[in-house]
CSV table of C-alpha atoms in Angstrom, one decimal:
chain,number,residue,atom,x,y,z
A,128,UNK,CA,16.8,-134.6,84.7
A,129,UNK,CA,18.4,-133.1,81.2
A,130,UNK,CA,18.2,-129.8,80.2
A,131,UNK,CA,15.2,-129.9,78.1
A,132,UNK,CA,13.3,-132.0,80.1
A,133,UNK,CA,13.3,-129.2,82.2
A,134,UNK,CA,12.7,-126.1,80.5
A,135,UNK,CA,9.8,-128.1,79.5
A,136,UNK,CA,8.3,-128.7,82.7
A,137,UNK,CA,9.3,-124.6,83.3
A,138,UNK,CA,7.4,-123.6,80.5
A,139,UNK,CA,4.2,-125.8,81.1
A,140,UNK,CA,4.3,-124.3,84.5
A,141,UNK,CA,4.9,-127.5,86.4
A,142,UNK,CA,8.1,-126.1,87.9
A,143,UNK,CA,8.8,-123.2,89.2
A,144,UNK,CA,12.1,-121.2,88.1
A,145,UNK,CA,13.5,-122.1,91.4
A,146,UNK,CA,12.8,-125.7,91.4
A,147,UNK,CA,14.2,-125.6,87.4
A,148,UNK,CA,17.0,-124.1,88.8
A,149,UNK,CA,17.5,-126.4,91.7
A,150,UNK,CA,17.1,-129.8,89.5
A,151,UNK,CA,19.7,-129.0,86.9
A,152,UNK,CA,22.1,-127.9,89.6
A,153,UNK,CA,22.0,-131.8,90.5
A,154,UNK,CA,24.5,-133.8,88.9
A,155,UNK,CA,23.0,-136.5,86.7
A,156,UNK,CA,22.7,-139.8,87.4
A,157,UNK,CA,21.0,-142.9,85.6
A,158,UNK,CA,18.6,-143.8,88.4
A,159,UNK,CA,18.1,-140.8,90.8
A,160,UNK,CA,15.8,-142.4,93.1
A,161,UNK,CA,18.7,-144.8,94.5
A,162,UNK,CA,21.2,-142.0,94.8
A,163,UNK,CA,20.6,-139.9,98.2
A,164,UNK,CA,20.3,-136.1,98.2
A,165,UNK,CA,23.3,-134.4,99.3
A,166,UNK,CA,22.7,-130.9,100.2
A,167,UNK,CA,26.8,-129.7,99.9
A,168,UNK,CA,26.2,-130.4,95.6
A,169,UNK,CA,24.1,-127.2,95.5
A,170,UNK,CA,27.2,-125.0,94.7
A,171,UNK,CA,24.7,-121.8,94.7
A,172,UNK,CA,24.5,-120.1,97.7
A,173,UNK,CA,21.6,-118.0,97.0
A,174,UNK,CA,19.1,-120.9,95.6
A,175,UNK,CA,19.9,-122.9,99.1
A,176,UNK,CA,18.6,-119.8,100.6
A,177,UNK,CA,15.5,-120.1,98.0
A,178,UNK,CA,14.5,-123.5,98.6
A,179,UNK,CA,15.0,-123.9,102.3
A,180,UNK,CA,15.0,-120.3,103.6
A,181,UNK,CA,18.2,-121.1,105.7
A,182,UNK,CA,21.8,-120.7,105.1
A,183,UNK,CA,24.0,-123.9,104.3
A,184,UNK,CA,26.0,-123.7,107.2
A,185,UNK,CA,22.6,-123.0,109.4
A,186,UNK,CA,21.4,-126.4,108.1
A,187,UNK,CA,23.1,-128.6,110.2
A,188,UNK,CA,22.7,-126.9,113.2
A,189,UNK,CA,19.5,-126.6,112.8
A,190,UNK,CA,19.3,-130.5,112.8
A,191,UNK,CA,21.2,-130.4,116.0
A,192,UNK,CA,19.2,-128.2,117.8
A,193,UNK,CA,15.9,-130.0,116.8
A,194,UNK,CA,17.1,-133.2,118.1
A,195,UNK,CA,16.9,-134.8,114.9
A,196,UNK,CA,18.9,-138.1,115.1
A,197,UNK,CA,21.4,-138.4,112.0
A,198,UNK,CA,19.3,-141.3,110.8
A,199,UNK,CA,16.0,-141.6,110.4
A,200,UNK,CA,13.8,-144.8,110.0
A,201,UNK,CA,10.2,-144.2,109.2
A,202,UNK,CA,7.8,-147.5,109.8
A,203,UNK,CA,8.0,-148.9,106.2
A,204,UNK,CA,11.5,-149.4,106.7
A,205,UNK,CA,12.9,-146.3,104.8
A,206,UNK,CA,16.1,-144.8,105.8
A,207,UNK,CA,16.7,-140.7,106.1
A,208,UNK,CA,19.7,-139.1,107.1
A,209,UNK,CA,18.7,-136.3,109.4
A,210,UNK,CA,20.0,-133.5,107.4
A,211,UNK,CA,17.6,-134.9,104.5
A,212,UNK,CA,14.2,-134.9,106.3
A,213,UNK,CA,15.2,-131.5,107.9
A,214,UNK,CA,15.1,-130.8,104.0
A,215,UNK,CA,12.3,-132.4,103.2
A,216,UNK,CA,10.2,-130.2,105.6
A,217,UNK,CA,11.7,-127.0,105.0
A,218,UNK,CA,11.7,-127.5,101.3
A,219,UNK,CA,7.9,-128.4,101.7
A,220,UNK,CA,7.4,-125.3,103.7
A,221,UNK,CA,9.2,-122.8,101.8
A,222,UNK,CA,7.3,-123.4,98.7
A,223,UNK,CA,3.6,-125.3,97.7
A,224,UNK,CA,5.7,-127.7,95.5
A,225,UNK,CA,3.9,-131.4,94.7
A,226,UNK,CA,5.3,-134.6,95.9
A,227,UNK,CA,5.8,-135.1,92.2
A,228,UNK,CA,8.4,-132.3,91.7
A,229,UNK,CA,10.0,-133.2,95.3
A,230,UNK,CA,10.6,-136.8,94.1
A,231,UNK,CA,13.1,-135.2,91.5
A,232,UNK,CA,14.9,-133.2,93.7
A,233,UNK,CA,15.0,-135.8,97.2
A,234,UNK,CA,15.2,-138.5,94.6
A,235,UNK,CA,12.9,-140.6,96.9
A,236,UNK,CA,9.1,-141.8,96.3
A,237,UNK,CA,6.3,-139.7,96.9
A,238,UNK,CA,4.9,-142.6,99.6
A,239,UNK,CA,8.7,-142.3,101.2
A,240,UNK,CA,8.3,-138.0,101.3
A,241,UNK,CA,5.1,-137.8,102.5
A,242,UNK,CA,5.9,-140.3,105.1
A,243,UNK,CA,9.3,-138.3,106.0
A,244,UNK,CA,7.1,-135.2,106.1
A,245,UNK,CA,4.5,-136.2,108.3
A,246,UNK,CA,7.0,-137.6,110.9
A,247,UNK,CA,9.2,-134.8,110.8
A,248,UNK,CA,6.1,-132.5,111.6
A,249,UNK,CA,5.4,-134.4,114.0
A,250,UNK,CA,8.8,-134.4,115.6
A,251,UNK,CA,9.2,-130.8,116.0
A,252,UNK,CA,5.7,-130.2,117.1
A,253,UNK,CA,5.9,-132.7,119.7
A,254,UNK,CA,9.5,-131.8,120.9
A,255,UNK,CA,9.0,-128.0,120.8
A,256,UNK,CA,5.6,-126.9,121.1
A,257,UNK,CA,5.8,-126.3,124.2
A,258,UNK,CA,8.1,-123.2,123.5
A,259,UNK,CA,4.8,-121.4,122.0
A,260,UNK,CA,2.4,-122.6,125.2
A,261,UNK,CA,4.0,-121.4,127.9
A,262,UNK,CA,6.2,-118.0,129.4
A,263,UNK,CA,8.4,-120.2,131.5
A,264,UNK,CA,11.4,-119.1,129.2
A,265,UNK,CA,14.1,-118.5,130.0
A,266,UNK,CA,14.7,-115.7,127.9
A,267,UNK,CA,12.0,-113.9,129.5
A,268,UNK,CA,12.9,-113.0,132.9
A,269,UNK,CA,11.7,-109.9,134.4
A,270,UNK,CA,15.0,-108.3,133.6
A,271,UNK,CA,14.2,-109.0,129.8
A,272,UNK,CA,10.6,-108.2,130.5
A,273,UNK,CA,11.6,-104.6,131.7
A,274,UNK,CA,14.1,-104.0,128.8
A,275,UNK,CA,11.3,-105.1,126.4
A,276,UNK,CA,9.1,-102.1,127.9
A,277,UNK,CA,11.6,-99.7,127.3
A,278,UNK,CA,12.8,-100.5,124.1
A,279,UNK,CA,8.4,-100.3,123.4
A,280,UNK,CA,8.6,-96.7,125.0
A,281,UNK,CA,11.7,-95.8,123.0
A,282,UNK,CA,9.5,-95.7,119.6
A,283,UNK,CA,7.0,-93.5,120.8
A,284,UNK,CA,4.5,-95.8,123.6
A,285,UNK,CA,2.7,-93.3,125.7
A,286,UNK,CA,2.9,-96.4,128.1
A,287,UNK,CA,5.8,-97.4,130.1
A,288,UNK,CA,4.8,-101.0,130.7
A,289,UNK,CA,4.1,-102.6,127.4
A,290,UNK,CA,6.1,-105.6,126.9
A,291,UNK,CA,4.4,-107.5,123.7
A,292,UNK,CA,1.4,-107.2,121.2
A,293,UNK,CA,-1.2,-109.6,121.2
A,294,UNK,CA,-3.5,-110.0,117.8
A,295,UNK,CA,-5.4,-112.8,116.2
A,296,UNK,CA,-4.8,-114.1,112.2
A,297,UNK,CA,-7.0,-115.4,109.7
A,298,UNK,CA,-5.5,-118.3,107.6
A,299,UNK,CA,-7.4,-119.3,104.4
A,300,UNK,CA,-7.7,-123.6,104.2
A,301,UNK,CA,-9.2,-125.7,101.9
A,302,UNK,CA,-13.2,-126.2,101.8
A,303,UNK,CA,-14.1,-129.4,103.5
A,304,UNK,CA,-16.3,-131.9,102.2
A,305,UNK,CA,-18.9,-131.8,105.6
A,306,UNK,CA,-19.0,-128.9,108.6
A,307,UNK,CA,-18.1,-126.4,106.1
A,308,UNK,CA,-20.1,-123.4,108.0
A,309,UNK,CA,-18.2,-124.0,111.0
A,310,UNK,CA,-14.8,-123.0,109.5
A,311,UNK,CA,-16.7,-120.2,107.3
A,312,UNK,CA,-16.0,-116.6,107.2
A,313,UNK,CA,-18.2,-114.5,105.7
A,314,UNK,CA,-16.5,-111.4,106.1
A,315,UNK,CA,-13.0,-112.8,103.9
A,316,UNK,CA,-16.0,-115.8,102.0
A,317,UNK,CA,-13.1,-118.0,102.6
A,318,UNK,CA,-12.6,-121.2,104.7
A,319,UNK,CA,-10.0,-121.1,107.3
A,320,UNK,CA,-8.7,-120.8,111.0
A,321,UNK,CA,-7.8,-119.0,113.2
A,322,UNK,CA,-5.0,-118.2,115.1
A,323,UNK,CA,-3.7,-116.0,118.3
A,324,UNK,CA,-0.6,-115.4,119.1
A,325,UNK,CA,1.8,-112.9,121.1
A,326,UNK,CA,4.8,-111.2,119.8
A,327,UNK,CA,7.7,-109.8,121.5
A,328,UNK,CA,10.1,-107.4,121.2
A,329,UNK,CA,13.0,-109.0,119.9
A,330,UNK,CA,11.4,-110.8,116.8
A,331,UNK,CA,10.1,-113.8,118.8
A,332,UNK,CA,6.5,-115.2,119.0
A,333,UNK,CA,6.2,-115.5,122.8
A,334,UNK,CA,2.7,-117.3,122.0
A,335,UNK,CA,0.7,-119.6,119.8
A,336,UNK,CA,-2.6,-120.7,120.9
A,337,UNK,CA,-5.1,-122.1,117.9
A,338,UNK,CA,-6.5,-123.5,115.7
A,339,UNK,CA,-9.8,-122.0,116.5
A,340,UNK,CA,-13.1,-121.7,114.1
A,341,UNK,CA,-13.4,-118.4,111.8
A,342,UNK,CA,-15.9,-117.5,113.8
A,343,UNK,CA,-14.4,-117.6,117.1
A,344,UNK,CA,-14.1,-114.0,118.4
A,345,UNK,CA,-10.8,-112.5,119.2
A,346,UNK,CA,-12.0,-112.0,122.8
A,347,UNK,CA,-13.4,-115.5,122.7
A,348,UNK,CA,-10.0,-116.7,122.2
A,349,UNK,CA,-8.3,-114.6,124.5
A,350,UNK,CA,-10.8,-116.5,127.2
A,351,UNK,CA,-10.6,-119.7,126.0
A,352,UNK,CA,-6.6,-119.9,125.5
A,353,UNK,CA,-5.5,-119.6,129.2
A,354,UNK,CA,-3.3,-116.9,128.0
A,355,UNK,CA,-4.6,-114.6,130.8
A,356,UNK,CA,-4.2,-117.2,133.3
A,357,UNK,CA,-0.1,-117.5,131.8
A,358,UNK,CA,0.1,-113.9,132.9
A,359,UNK,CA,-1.3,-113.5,135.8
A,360,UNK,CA,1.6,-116.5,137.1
A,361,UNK,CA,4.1,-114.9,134.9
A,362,UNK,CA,3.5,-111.5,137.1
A,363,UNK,CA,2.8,-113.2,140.5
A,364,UNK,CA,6.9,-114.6,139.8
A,365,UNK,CA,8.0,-111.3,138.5
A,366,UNK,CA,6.5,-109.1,141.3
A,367,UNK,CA,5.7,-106.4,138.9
A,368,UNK,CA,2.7,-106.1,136.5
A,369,UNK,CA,3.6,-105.5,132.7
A,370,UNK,CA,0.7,-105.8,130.2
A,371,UNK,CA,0.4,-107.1,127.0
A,372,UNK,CA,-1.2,-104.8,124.2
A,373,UNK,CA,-4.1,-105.9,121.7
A,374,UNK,CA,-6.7,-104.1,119.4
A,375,UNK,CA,-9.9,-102.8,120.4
A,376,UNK,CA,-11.2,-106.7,120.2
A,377,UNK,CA,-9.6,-107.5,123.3
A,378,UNK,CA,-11.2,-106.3,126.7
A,379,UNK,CA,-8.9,-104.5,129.0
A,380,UNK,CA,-7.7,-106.0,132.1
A,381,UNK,CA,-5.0,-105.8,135.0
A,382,UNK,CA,-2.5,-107.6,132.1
A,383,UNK,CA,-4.1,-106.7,128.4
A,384,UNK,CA,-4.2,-102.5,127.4
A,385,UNK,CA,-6.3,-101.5,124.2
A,386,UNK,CA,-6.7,-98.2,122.4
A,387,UNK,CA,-9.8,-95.8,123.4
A,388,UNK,CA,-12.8,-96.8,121.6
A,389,UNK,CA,-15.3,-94.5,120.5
A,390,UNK,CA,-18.5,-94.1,122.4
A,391,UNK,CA,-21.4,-91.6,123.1
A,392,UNK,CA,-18.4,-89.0,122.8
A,393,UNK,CA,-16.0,-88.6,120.2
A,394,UNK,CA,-12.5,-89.2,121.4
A,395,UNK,CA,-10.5,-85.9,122.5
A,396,UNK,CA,-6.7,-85.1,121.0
A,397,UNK,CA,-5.3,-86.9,123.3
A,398,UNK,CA,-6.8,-89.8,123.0
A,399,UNK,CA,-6.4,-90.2,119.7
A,400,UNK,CA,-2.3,-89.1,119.6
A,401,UNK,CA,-2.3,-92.1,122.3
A,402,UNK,CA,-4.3,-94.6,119.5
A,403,UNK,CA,-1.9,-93.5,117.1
A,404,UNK,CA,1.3,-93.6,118.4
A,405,UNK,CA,0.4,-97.2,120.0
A,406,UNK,CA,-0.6,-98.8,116.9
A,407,UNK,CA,3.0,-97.8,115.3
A,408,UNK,CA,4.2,-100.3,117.6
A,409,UNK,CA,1.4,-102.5,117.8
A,410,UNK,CA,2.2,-102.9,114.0
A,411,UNK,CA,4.8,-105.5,115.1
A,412,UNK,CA,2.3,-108.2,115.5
A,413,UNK,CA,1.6,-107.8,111.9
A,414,UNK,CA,5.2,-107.8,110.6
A,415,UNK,CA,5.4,-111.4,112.9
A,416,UNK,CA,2.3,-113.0,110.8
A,417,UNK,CA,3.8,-111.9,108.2
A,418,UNK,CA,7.2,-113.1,108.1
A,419,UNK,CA,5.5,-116.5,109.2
A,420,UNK,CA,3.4,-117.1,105.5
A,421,UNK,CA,6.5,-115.2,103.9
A,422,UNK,CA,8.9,-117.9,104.3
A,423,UNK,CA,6.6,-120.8,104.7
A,424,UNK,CA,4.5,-120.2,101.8
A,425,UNK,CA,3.3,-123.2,101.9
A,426,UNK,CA,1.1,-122.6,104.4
A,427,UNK,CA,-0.2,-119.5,103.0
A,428,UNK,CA,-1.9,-121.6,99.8
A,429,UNK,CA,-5.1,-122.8,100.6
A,430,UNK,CA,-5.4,-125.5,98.6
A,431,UNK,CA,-3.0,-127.6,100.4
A,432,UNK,CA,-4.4,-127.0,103.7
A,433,UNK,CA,-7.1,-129.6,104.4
A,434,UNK,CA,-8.4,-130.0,107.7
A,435,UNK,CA,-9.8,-133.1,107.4
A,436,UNK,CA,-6.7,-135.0,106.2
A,437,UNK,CA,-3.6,-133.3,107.9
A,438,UNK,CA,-3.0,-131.2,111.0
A,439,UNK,CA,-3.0,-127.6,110.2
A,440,UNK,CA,-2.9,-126.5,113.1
A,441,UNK,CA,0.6,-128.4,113.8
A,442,UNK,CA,1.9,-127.3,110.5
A,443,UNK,CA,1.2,-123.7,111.8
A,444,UNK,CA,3.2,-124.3,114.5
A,445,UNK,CA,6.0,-125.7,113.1
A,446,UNK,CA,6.1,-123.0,110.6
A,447,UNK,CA,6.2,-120.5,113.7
A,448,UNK,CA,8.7,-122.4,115.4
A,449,UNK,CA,11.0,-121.8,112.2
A,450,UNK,CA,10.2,-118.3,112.1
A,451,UNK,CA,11.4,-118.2,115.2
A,452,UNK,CA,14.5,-120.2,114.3
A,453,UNK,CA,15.3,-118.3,111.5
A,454,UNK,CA,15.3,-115.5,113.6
A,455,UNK,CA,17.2,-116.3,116.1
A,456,UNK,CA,20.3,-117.4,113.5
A,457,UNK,CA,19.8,-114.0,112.2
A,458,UNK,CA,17.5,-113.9,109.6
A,459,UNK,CA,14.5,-112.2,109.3
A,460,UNK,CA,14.4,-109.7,112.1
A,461,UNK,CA,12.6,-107.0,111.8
A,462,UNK,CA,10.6,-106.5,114.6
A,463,UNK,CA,13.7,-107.2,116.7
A,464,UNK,CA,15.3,-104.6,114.1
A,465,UNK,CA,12.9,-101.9,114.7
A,466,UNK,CA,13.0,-102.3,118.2
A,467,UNK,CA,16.3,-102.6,118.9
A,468,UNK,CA,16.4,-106.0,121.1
A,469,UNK,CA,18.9,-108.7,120.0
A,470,UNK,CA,17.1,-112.5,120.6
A,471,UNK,CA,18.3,-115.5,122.4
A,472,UNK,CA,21.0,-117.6,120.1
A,473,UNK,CA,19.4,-120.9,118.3
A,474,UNK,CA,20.5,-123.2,121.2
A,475,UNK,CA,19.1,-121.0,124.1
A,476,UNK,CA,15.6,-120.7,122.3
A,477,UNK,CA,15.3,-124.6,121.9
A,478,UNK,CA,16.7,-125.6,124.7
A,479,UNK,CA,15.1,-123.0,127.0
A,480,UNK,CA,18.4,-122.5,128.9
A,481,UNK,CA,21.1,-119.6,129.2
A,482,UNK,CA,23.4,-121.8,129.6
């Protein structure tokens, strides 16, 4: 695409300054949609970062660790090396761009992109999911487990067994055209779903359980998501109870702790120094949402979500699975900063082995 074409699109507000940038970093060729994209002609750094939210070198080993083959062939026939449909998905992700501006960059068809992107969803969802639905990990031994309580009790946790935070999230969606009260909230007046998860420590979202309906209750969830079933096996293995910690939505039990809540009397002192100095850590839960919508903003713009024609919930997943990624190679860390607590390398988290 020329120059002026460009600033065109840039000043219509088609294109983002990113993309704009992106697209005249290309060199130019006479048909673009027969030439493949080649990530190593990006010669800025900093707008690789931009568009996929991973470092150059990262990218390939990323595609490696996903167990993406180095070619791809989707069912109509069309080719993908596997660097370029890791791409595809985290270029998607990163930013709410069309298939229209993607087609400039990829240099494929919209039919061949939305094909790659659906199958490359797919592939990590199917290949990894089961990082986020289980606590056989192997970066989570009871060794870990006890170094995660103390790093919690080195910020200020009255409690000495707190290993992660558990919380539930509200992500907006698109309205449906039929069941429309089911996905409802009236507290945000948005669509959406909802989604619980558990984060650890070291930066990592132990657990992912969701979609559920707006109205689902937290403690609903909770009962509905085996997660206290998870627990109670994780702790028989260990030997040793450690709890999780939650808001005052979650009941308390032999593996969940909450704050005090207030009742016929008003809390003393010291029960509300211990409410305050556990939701500075609790905060960490937040910071994990967070850096999930941050990076994949594409999940955080309603308008592309539809529930009726793609699988939220798996593009939630795959989005947390990146996070996770991302941190892991580095990037993105701040709960594992504030805490302390280095995570497992790239390979270890994937493959679910030390070795």
């Amino acid at each position: 695409m020329d120059k002026k074409t460009s600033c065109l699109l840039l000043m219509s507000g088609l294109l983002s300054y990113e993309e704009t940038v992106l697209m005249l970093s290309l060199p130019k060729v006479e048909r673009p949609l027969k030439i493949p994209f080649d990530l190593d002609v990006i010669s800025d750094l900093g707008l690789v970062w931009d568009w996929f939210r991973f470092t150059r070198e990262n990218i390939p080993r990323l595609r490696e660790a996903l167990d993406i083959p180095e070619s791809v062939i989707l069912e109509n026939r069309s080719r993908f090396d596997g660097t370029e449909i890791l791409c595809i998905l985290l270029g998607r992700l990163s930013y709410p761009s069309r298939y229209t501006t993607l087609s400039l960059i990829y240099r494929r068809s919209k039919p061949e992109l939305s094909m790659a992107f659906s199958w490359i969803v797919g592939h990590v969802d199917a290949t990894f999911g089961h990082l986020l639905m289980s606590l056989d990990l192997c970066w989570l031994t009871a060794k870990d487990i006890a170094l995660f309580c103390r790093a919690v009790r080195r910020k200020g946790a009255p409690l000495r067994d707190i290993w992660g935070f558990i919380d539930g999230t509200f992500r907006p969606c698109c309205r449906p055209k039929k069941d429309q009260r089911t996905i409802y909230s009236g507290h945000y007046r948005l669509h959406g779903l909802k989604f619980q998860s558990v984060m650890a420590p070291n930066g990592l979202v132990v657990n992912l359980d969701g979609p559920w309906p707006e109205r689902r209750h937290d403690s609903g969830m909770l009962a509905e998501s085996g997660l206290i079933k998870l627990l109670t096996t994780k702790m028989n293995v260990i030997g040793t109870i450690y709890r999780i910690y939650g808001d005052p939505a979650y009941p308390i039990s032999e593996y969940l702790e909450g704050p005090f809540r207030n009742g016929a009397l008003a809390l003393s002192d010291e029960q509300k120094d211990f409410n305050v100095a556990m939701a500075g850590v609790r905060i960490a839960v937040e910071w994990g949402f967070d850096e999930v919508v941050q990076q994949s903003a594409f999940l955080d713009f309603e308008k592309n979500l539809k529930v009726l024609l793609q699988s939220v919930g798996s593009l939630y997943t795959v989005g947390t699975l990146l996070t996770n990624c991302r941190v892991c190679l580095g990037h993105g860390g701040k709960v594992s900063d504030f805490f302390g607590i280095a995570p497992p390398s790239l390979e270890q988290y994937l493959k679910n082995r030390l070795d």
